[in-house]
Amino acid sequence: MYMHLFGNKTLIFAIVVYSLIYLFFFPSFYGSIDENASLRNAMLLSQGQISVLEDEPFFACRSVLTSQGFVSVYPVGRSFPLIPFIGGGLSTVFFYGLIIHLLNFFIFFQILKKLNFNSIYSIFYLLFPTLVWESRTLNAELFVATLALTGLYFYLSRERFFFALFSGFLFGLAVFIREDAIQFWGVFCAALLLKKDKKIIPFAIGGLIAVILFFVFNNALLGEVSSRSETTLAKVSSYFSISNFLFDLPIYFLLLLAVFPLLILSPYLQKQFELKIEFFLLTISYFAFNAMFTEFVAFDFSLETIFTARLRYLVPLIAILLIAYAGFFPKLLEKLRLIKWEKPIFLLVLLVLFLGIIYASFIHDRFLDSRKTVLNQIQSVIPDSAWVIGSSDDCSYFLKNFLGNQGYFNVVPKSDLGTTYSDFNILEYAQGRQLYVLDLTYSNLSKNTSTRQTVIDHERSKLKEFIEIHSSELSLVYETKNPHSLKIYRFKEGFQDEN
């Protein structure tokens, strides 16, 4: 084979070019409420806290009231790796994605060496469009992939008791990042059981230790078993939707079949691959768990995002599948009698991947810039000490000690603060404060008819009703349609709640 002749230089070249592309299109902002929540928890953790004080609900976006105060509905474990990057604000926090992606790439590289696969194919991980897109966000899936890949590395050396124990512990530890990540430990336990592998005992013990720590942590520090208000390990099975599963299964199967030719089938198209059972169980498990909390058509998608944002929740699975693909690709070329063209074919694939991630980065950068523009518009109008009423995911633009100090309330308080605040009277609570109303509609979603958009539109309509009811008390202080439709109102001095 030709590949070993230029492998290391090509890997270094790919790392440098990926990094330069990342820096050139360096993220200016984040694009989701999930990312805001991760940052919020990182800010709290950096201050030695895990919750927002009960008397500060205006800083408690997407939280639930516990004995400790307002605790985020998102697991705090996903925020720990963000802490070293938050000191410089938006100018430094997105180095997190660059670093963790390169770290995962290194672990992936080591796994290929352990399996005696050509390590040059670790480039498939480095430049995979979904993973590159994910590295430009603050989402949790790459961190889950870190633990999953590291767990798999030690799983491959499970003949040694400690390695089997540590592998199980790492797989189990992923539950701190996403509760559904418990499937890694469960799936590999099942695989060891089917293989009648005696190392199931230390592996199971390692994972059990991590899960017990998870329960102890949440019970002791959060006052409840789970860090989420809705999706708990005890309830998660009740969220499974057979209709979502049956609908999503062929869609995700086809996407993972097409994004890299035969990717999802690659573990089973090579005789010597030793992890067929693990990969099969993990794939089915991932599709099933995904059906518990989302459906493919719940979000807007296009040809620009179908292989990036729409595969976000499958990032850890994709990272694992690419290991099998690294061993399968040269065998595929051999079967097609193209092995003598391995080098030029590989270089062509490399070129296509580079062009792909440049395009994906450009599209995502444009999307983030529009969100950053909205942030600048809000901050130019609303004083730092004011409170704001908005709807849907508008609290993404408000984060104490990071994006300013404005307080924020959802016009439907229970959406952000839990059912305890179903009857919360915002205006009564806000008497004596500067109070603004944020009416925001994203132009790129104006014609979206997805399930998720229906929920958003309902909440936006509640805000418009609120504005109409209090029109006599409001003054329009800002309006624009570029890049999105944004109106900002201010309550007049001495406003009174008429309800």
XYZ file of C-alpha atoms in Angstrom:
499
model
C 0.000 0.000 0.000
C 1.048 3.573 -0.631
C -0.540 5.144 2.432
C 2.237 4.570 4.953
C 4.670 6.551 2.799
C 3.052 9.915 3.560
C 0.748 9.214 6.502
C 2.224 11.342 9.280
C 2.852 14.372 7.076
C -0.686 14.192 5.740
C -2.119 13.964 9.251
C -0.153 17.007 10.379
C -1.208 18.869 7.246
C -4.883 17.993 7.860
C -4.706 19.109 11.508
C -3.142 22.438 10.537
C -5.625 23.108 7.734
C -8.638 22.140 9.892
C -7.380 24.453 12.643
C -6.847 27.326 10.200
C -10.359 26.868 8.777
C -11.746 26.839 12.310
C -9.887 30.019 13.227
C -10.813 31.782 9.983
C -14.500 31.053 10.614
C -14.133 31.366 14.379
C -17.650 31.251 15.933
C -18.890 34.698 16.902
C -21.780 33.465 19.040
C -23.733 30.322 19.796
C -26.933 29.252 18.122
C -29.070 27.353 20.626
C -30.573 27.432 24.085
C -28.641 24.231 24.886
C -25.354 26.065 24.429
C -26.563 28.954 26.576
C -27.440 26.468 29.327
C -23.997 24.866 29.166
C -22.379 28.287 29.505
C -24.705 29.252 32.344
C -23.740 26.166 34.312
C -20.049 26.722 33.555
C -20.309 30.269 34.914
C -21.998 29.006 38.076
C -19.473 26.209 38.569
C -16.574 28.634 38.133
C -18.044 30.621 41.040
C -18.443 27.536 43.223
C -22.208 27.321 42.659
C -24.531 24.889 40.941
C -27.741 26.909 41.093
C -29.245 30.369 40.774
C -30.615 31.791 44.023
C -34.346 31.377 44.557
C -34.837 35.155 44.772
C -33.198 35.656 41.340
C -35.571 33.896 38.912
C -34.678 36.509 36.289
C -31.255 34.822 35.899
C -32.618 31.262 35.853
C -33.333 30.391 32.229
C -34.530 26.805 31.675
C -34.295 25.800 35.309
C -36.357 24.035 37.921
C -36.717 25.147 41.543
C -35.134 22.760 44.058
C -34.002 23.041 47.659
C -30.710 24.447 46.299
C -32.389 27.177 44.251
C -32.928 27.182 40.491
C -31.050 24.243 38.996
C -30.649 23.922 35.250
C -32.673 21.210 33.521
C -29.434 20.360 31.690
C -26.862 18.117 33.440
C -24.075 20.215 34.956
C -21.451 17.630 33.968
C -21.484 18.856 30.390
C -20.219 22.254 31.556
C -17.043 21.261 33.407
C -14.756 21.249 30.335
C -16.000 24.733 29.414
C -14.711 26.340 32.600
C -11.088 26.904 31.430
C -12.360 28.707 28.309
C -14.893 31.194 29.714
C -12.480 33.806 31.082
C -12.272 35.789 27.852
C -15.965 35.590 27.039
C -17.020 34.945 23.456
C -13.454 35.566 22.260
C -12.118 32.462 24.039
C -14.982 30.110 24.866
C -15.149 28.595 21.377
C -11.584 27.352 21.613
C -13.286 24.583 23.610
C -14.670 22.999 20.457
C -11.335 23.159 18.643
C -9.447 21.563 21.532
C -11.950 18.808 22.289
C -12.252 17.856 18.608
C -8.483 17.551 18.301
C -8.374 15.570 21.562
C -10.982 13.152 20.230
C -9.030 12.892 16.990
C -5.922 11.857 18.950
C -7.872 9.199 20.885
C -9.415 7.985 17.621
C -5.918 7.760 16.114
C -4.750 5.621 19.044
C -7.729 3.278 18.682
C -6.914 2.680 15.012
C -3.353 1.804 15.958
C -4.605 -0.613 18.603
C -6.840 -2.304 16.009
C -3.980 -2.390 13.482
C -5.930 -0.192 11.075
C -4.124 2.330 8.906
C -4.000 5.397 11.152
C -4.088 7.740 8.158
C -7.834 7.115 8.097
C -8.213 8.954 11.383
C -8.591 11.920 9.021
C -12.129 10.638 8.426
C -12.888 11.571 12.034
C -11.084 14.913 11.860
C -12.920 16.105 8.749
C -16.305 14.437 9.099
C -18.844 17.245 8.379
C -21.118 16.561 11.361
C -18.208 16.439 13.795
C -16.638 19.618 12.416
C -19.995 21.403 12.691
C -20.382 20.137 16.254
C -16.894 21.399 17.137
C -18.134 24.904 16.300
C -20.778 24.691 19.029
C -20.895 24.303 22.803
C -23.123 21.243 22.647
C -22.445 18.210 24.812
C -22.178 15.419 22.243
C -18.447 15.820 21.522
C -17.714 15.472 25.230
C -19.804 12.286 25.311
C -17.718 11.104 22.360
C -14.545 11.838 24.348
C -15.614 9.496 27.133
C -16.968 6.918 24.680
C -13.788 6.818 22.602
C -11.563 6.688 25.678
C -13.769 3.974 27.164
C -13.495 2.001 23.931
C -9.703 2.362 23.903
C -9.474 0.644 27.294
C -12.241 -1.804 26.365
C -9.945 -3.152 23.650
C -7.422 -4.029 26.405
C -9.995 -5.421 28.825
C -7.925 -8.571 29.403
C -6.353 -6.560 32.205
C -8.735 -6.208 35.142
C -8.064 -2.516 35.739
C -8.550 -1.607 32.081
C -11.914 -3.399 32.012
C -12.922 -1.628 35.231
C -11.782 1.767 33.944
C -13.486 1.244 30.594
C -16.809 0.561 32.304
C -16.288 3.580 34.548
C -15.689 5.903 31.580
C -18.739 4.618 29.719
C -20.819 5.065 32.869
C -19.371 8.515 33.525
C -20.955 9.764 30.297
C -24.287 9.822 32.157
C -23.082 13.041 33.821
C -23.017 14.666 30.380
C -26.205 13.279 28.870
C -28.438 10.908 30.776
C -29.196 8.897 27.648
C -25.450 8.186 27.332
C -25.994 5.427 29.896
C -26.652 3.268 26.831
C -22.902 2.939 26.170
C -22.355 1.086 29.401
C -25.558 -0.942 29.003
C -24.821 -1.919 25.400
C -21.245 -3.019 26.064
C -22.375 -4.954 29.130
C -24.904 -6.763 26.931
C -22.229 -7.474 24.315
C -19.872 -8.965 26.915
C -22.741 -11.075 28.228
C -23.506 -12.391 24.729
C -19.820 -13.146 24.200
C -19.653 -14.885 27.595
C -16.658 -12.701 28.367
C -15.614 -12.965 32.019
C -14.426 -9.360 31.959
C -18.057 -8.317 32.177
C -17.655 -8.332 35.959
C -15.011 -5.576 36.306
C -16.556 -3.705 33.352
C -20.010 -3.750 34.950
C -18.600 -2.757 38.332
C -16.772 0.216 36.806
C -19.933 1.510 35.168
C -21.989 0.867 38.283
C -19.580 2.988 40.328
C -20.060 5.895 37.910
C -23.869 5.551 37.931
C -23.961 5.414 41.734
C -21.837 8.568 41.836
C -24.342 10.156 39.467
C -27.267 9.389 41.769
C -25.359 10.456 44.887
C -24.267 13.713 43.244
C -27.745 14.669 42.112
C -29.409 13.643 45.336
C -26.894 15.417 47.580
C -26.296 18.610 45.611
C -29.479 19.056 43.627
C -31.991 17.641 46.051
C -33.356 15.202 43.474
C -32.290 12.046 41.702
C -31.964 13.612 38.268
C -30.513 16.911 37.113
C -33.412 17.333 34.678
C -36.953 18.282 35.560
C -38.514 16.081 32.893
C -36.231 13.335 31.538
C -35.028 11.128 34.378
C -33.488 7.699 34.218
C -36.532 6.384 36.049
C -38.963 7.863 33.522
C -36.997 7.750 30.304
C -38.668 4.617 28.938
C -42.058 6.341 29.063
C -40.830 8.830 26.468
C -40.111 6.188 23.864
C -42.206 6.693 20.758
C -42.524 3.679 18.477
C -43.811 5.956 15.714
C -40.745 8.218 16.021
C -38.484 5.182 16.062
C -40.040 3.573 12.978
C -40.087 6.889 11.123
C -36.586 8.000 12.076
C -34.943 4.588 11.652
C -34.919 4.538 7.827
C -34.051 8.248 7.633
C -31.013 8.020 9.880
C -30.045 4.691 8.320
C -30.037 6.238 4.843
C -28.151 9.339 6.034
C -25.454 7.212 7.651
C -25.376 5.065 4.561
C -24.832 8.059 2.282
C -22.727 10.591 4.186
C -19.751 8.197 3.874
C -20.642 5.359 1.466
C -21.828 2.347 3.509
C -20.719 3.915 6.827
C -23.441 2.309 8.919
C -22.816 -1.107 7.345
C -19.030 -0.953 7.556
C -18.701 -3.001 10.791
C -20.470 -5.963 9.167
C -18.786 -5.910 5.751
C -15.370 -6.934 7.079
C -14.820 -10.418 8.472
C -12.091 -9.668 10.988
C -13.765 -6.747 12.780
C -14.091 -7.792 16.420
C -16.727 -5.313 17.584
C -19.675 -6.262 15.366
C -21.988 -7.122 18.259
C -21.130 -3.953 20.185
C -21.623 -1.712 17.160
C -24.903 -3.335 16.146
C -26.405 -3.042 19.635
C -25.140 0.524 19.987
C -26.671 1.585 16.658
C -30.101 0.173 17.485
C -29.892 1.609 20.991
C -28.989 5.057 19.703
C -31.894 5.107 17.283
C -34.256 3.990 20.053
C -33.016 6.531 22.604
C -33.158 9.268 19.997
C -36.853 8.487 19.499
C -37.422 9.221 23.179
C -36.788 12.930 22.972
C -36.911 14.049 19.368
C -38.067 13.260 15.861
C -36.254 14.039 12.648
C -38.965 16.349 11.285
C -39.262 18.242 14.590
C -36.630 20.697 13.360
C -36.097 22.604 10.180
C -33.606 21.012 7.821
C -32.166 21.633 4.394
C -29.464 20.229 2.156
C -27.084 22.603 3.939
C -27.755 21.097 7.360
C -28.923 17.544 6.692
C -25.427 16.069 7.227
C -24.443 18.495 9.985
C -26.949 19.921 12.458
C -29.571 17.252 11.786
C -27.153 14.489 12.798
C -26.116 16.289 15.974
C -27.613 13.787 18.413
C -25.822 10.918 16.672
C -22.339 12.451 17.054
C -21.064 9.894 19.606
C -22.425 7.028 17.487
C -20.823 8.455 14.337
C -17.479 8.778 16.124
C -17.671 5.085 17.003
C -18.840 3.959 13.540
C -15.948 5.778 11.885
C -13.571 3.392 13.644
C -15.052 0.505 11.696
C -15.037 2.590 8.524
C -11.306 3.187 8.846
C -10.793 -0.557 8.575
C -13.444 -1.007 5.896
C -12.419 1.694 3.403
C -9.225 0.038 2.067
C -11.071 -3.297 1.913
C -13.787 -1.606 -0.136
C -11.189 -0.319 -2.567
C -9.713 -3.801 -2.762
C -13.087 -5.381 -3.545
C -13.656 -2.766 -6.232
C -10.177 -3.490 -7.589
C -9.154 0.093 -6.930
C -6.521 -0.570 -4.291
C -3.694 0.497 -6.600
C -5.446 3.864 -6.789
C -5.713 4.132 -3.015
C -3.470 7.187 -2.761
C -5.157 9.370 -5.442
C -8.623 8.278 -4.266
C -7.717 9.145 -0.702
C -6.385 12.549 -1.769
C -9.581 13.189 -3.737
C -11.674 12.286 -0.688
C -9.469 14.576 1.366
C -10.071 17.451 -1.038
C -13.839 16.883 -1.010
C -13.852 16.805 2.797
C -11.858 20.039 3.027
C -14.235 21.756 0.605
C -17.162 20.347 2.561
C -16.033 21.648 5.934
C -15.189 25.050 4.440
C -18.704 25.296 3.048
C -20.308 24.019 6.279
C -18.212 26.457 8.338
C -19.190 29.335 6.055
C -22.913 28.525 6.337
C -22.717 28.104 10.104
C -20.632 31.270 10.462
C -23.259 33.245 8.554
C -25.979 31.820 10.795
C -24.047 32.696 13.972
C -23.280 36.215 12.730
C -26.997 36.891 12.362
C -27.538 35.788 15.978
C -24.618 37.919 17.146
C -26.142 40.919 15.321
C -29.385 40.405 17.249
C -27.392 40.307 20.496
C -25.702 43.610 19.598
C -29.056 45.187 18.733
C -30.531 44.109 22.069
C -27.561 45.350 24.065
C -27.513 48.693 22.246
C -31.091 49.407 23.337
C -31.711 47.667 26.658
C -29.749 48.947 29.690
C -27.585 46.465 31.550
C -29.687 46.758 34.715
C -33.081 46.308 33.036
C -35.346 43.284 32.936
C -36.739 41.820 29.739
C -39.839 39.824 28.840
C -39.506 37.540 25.826
C -40.613 34.134 24.572
C -39.395 30.787 23.297
C -35.565 30.636 23.362
C -34.957 34.387 23.747
C -33.143 33.850 27.014
C -30.217 32.706 24.852
C -29.304 36.390 24.644
C -29.121 36.853 28.408
C -26.433 35.411 30.648
C -25.290 37.081 33.843
C -21.623 38.119 33.976
C -21.074 36.879 30.433
C -23.473 38.723 28.124
C -24.368 41.476 30.543
C -26.614 41.595 33.595
C -30.112 42.049 32.208
C -32.735 39.919 33.887
C -35.008 37.840 31.659
C -38.502 36.367 31.990
C -40.347 34.178 29.539
C -43.862 35.501 28.907
C -44.929 31.945 29.805
C -42.886 31.645 33.038
C -43.362 27.919 33.516
C -41.549 27.303 30.202
C -38.300 28.501 31.771
C -38.896 28.154 35.505
C -40.994 25.026 35.824
C -44.592 24.397 36.808
C -44.046 26.017 40.223
C -44.250 29.316 38.340
C -47.417 28.554 36.358
C -49.269 31.438 38.013
C -46.280 33.754 38.394
C -47.187 37.427 37.805
C -44.239 39.032 36.034
C -45.513 42.597 36.130
C -46.298 42.472 39.814
C -42.845 41.072 40.523
C -41.162 43.682 38.316
C -42.754 46.787 39.827
C -40.200 49.573 40.157
C -37.798 48.129 37.587
C -36.945 49.183 34.048
C -38.887 46.645 32.024
C -38.626 45.886 28.300
C -40.433 43.501 25.972
C -38.581 41.631 23.232
C -40.591 40.597 20.155
C -38.289 38.531 17.933
C -39.047 36.401 14.874
C -36.309 34.696 12.895
C -36.706 35.376 9.182
C -35.147 32.049 8.171
C -37.831 30.199 10.162
C -40.848 32.240 9.063
C -42.099 29.489 6.724
C -41.022 26.571 8.857
C -43.868 24.157 9.626
C -41.965 21.634 11.753
C -43.293 20.254 15.029
C -40.721 22.242 16.962
C -41.675 25.434 15.141
C -45.321 24.915 16.082
C -44.330 24.994 19.753
C -42.241 28.114 19.183
C -45.041 29.852 17.291
C -47.486 29.139 20.116
C -45.201 30.800 22.636
C -44.528 33.732 20.294
C -48.281 34.207 19.967
C -48.567 34.472 23.759
C -46.040 37.315 23.655
C -48.027 39.139 20.971
C -51.167 38.757 23.087
C -49.236 40.206 26.037
C -48.106 43.190 23.932
C -51.648 43.812 22.713
C -53.104 43.659 26.214
C -50.524 46.144 27.527
C -50.230 48.317 24.411
C -51.224 51.462 26.311
C -48.331 50.950 28.719
C -45.693 50.200 26.099
C -43.542 52.401 23.896
C -41.822 50.992 20.799
C -38.156 51.983 21.169
C -36.518 49.874 18.470
C -37.583 48.086 15.302
C -35.672 46.330 12.524
C -36.115 43.535 10.002
C -32.409 42.996 9.429
C -31.247 40.282 9.897
C -34.465 39.256 11.689
C -37.718 40.879 12.671
C -37.061 42.529 16.033
C -39.188 44.936 18.012
C -38.238 46.186 21.468
C -40.817 47.868 23.688
C -40.325 49.669 26.979
C -42.884 49.853 29.751
C -43.692 53.408 30.690
C -42.844 54.748 34.103
C -45.223 53.661 36.839
C -46.882 50.866 34.839
C -49.608 48.836 36.572
C -50.756 45.325 35.903
C -54.334 45.433 34.654
C -54.971 41.706 35.094
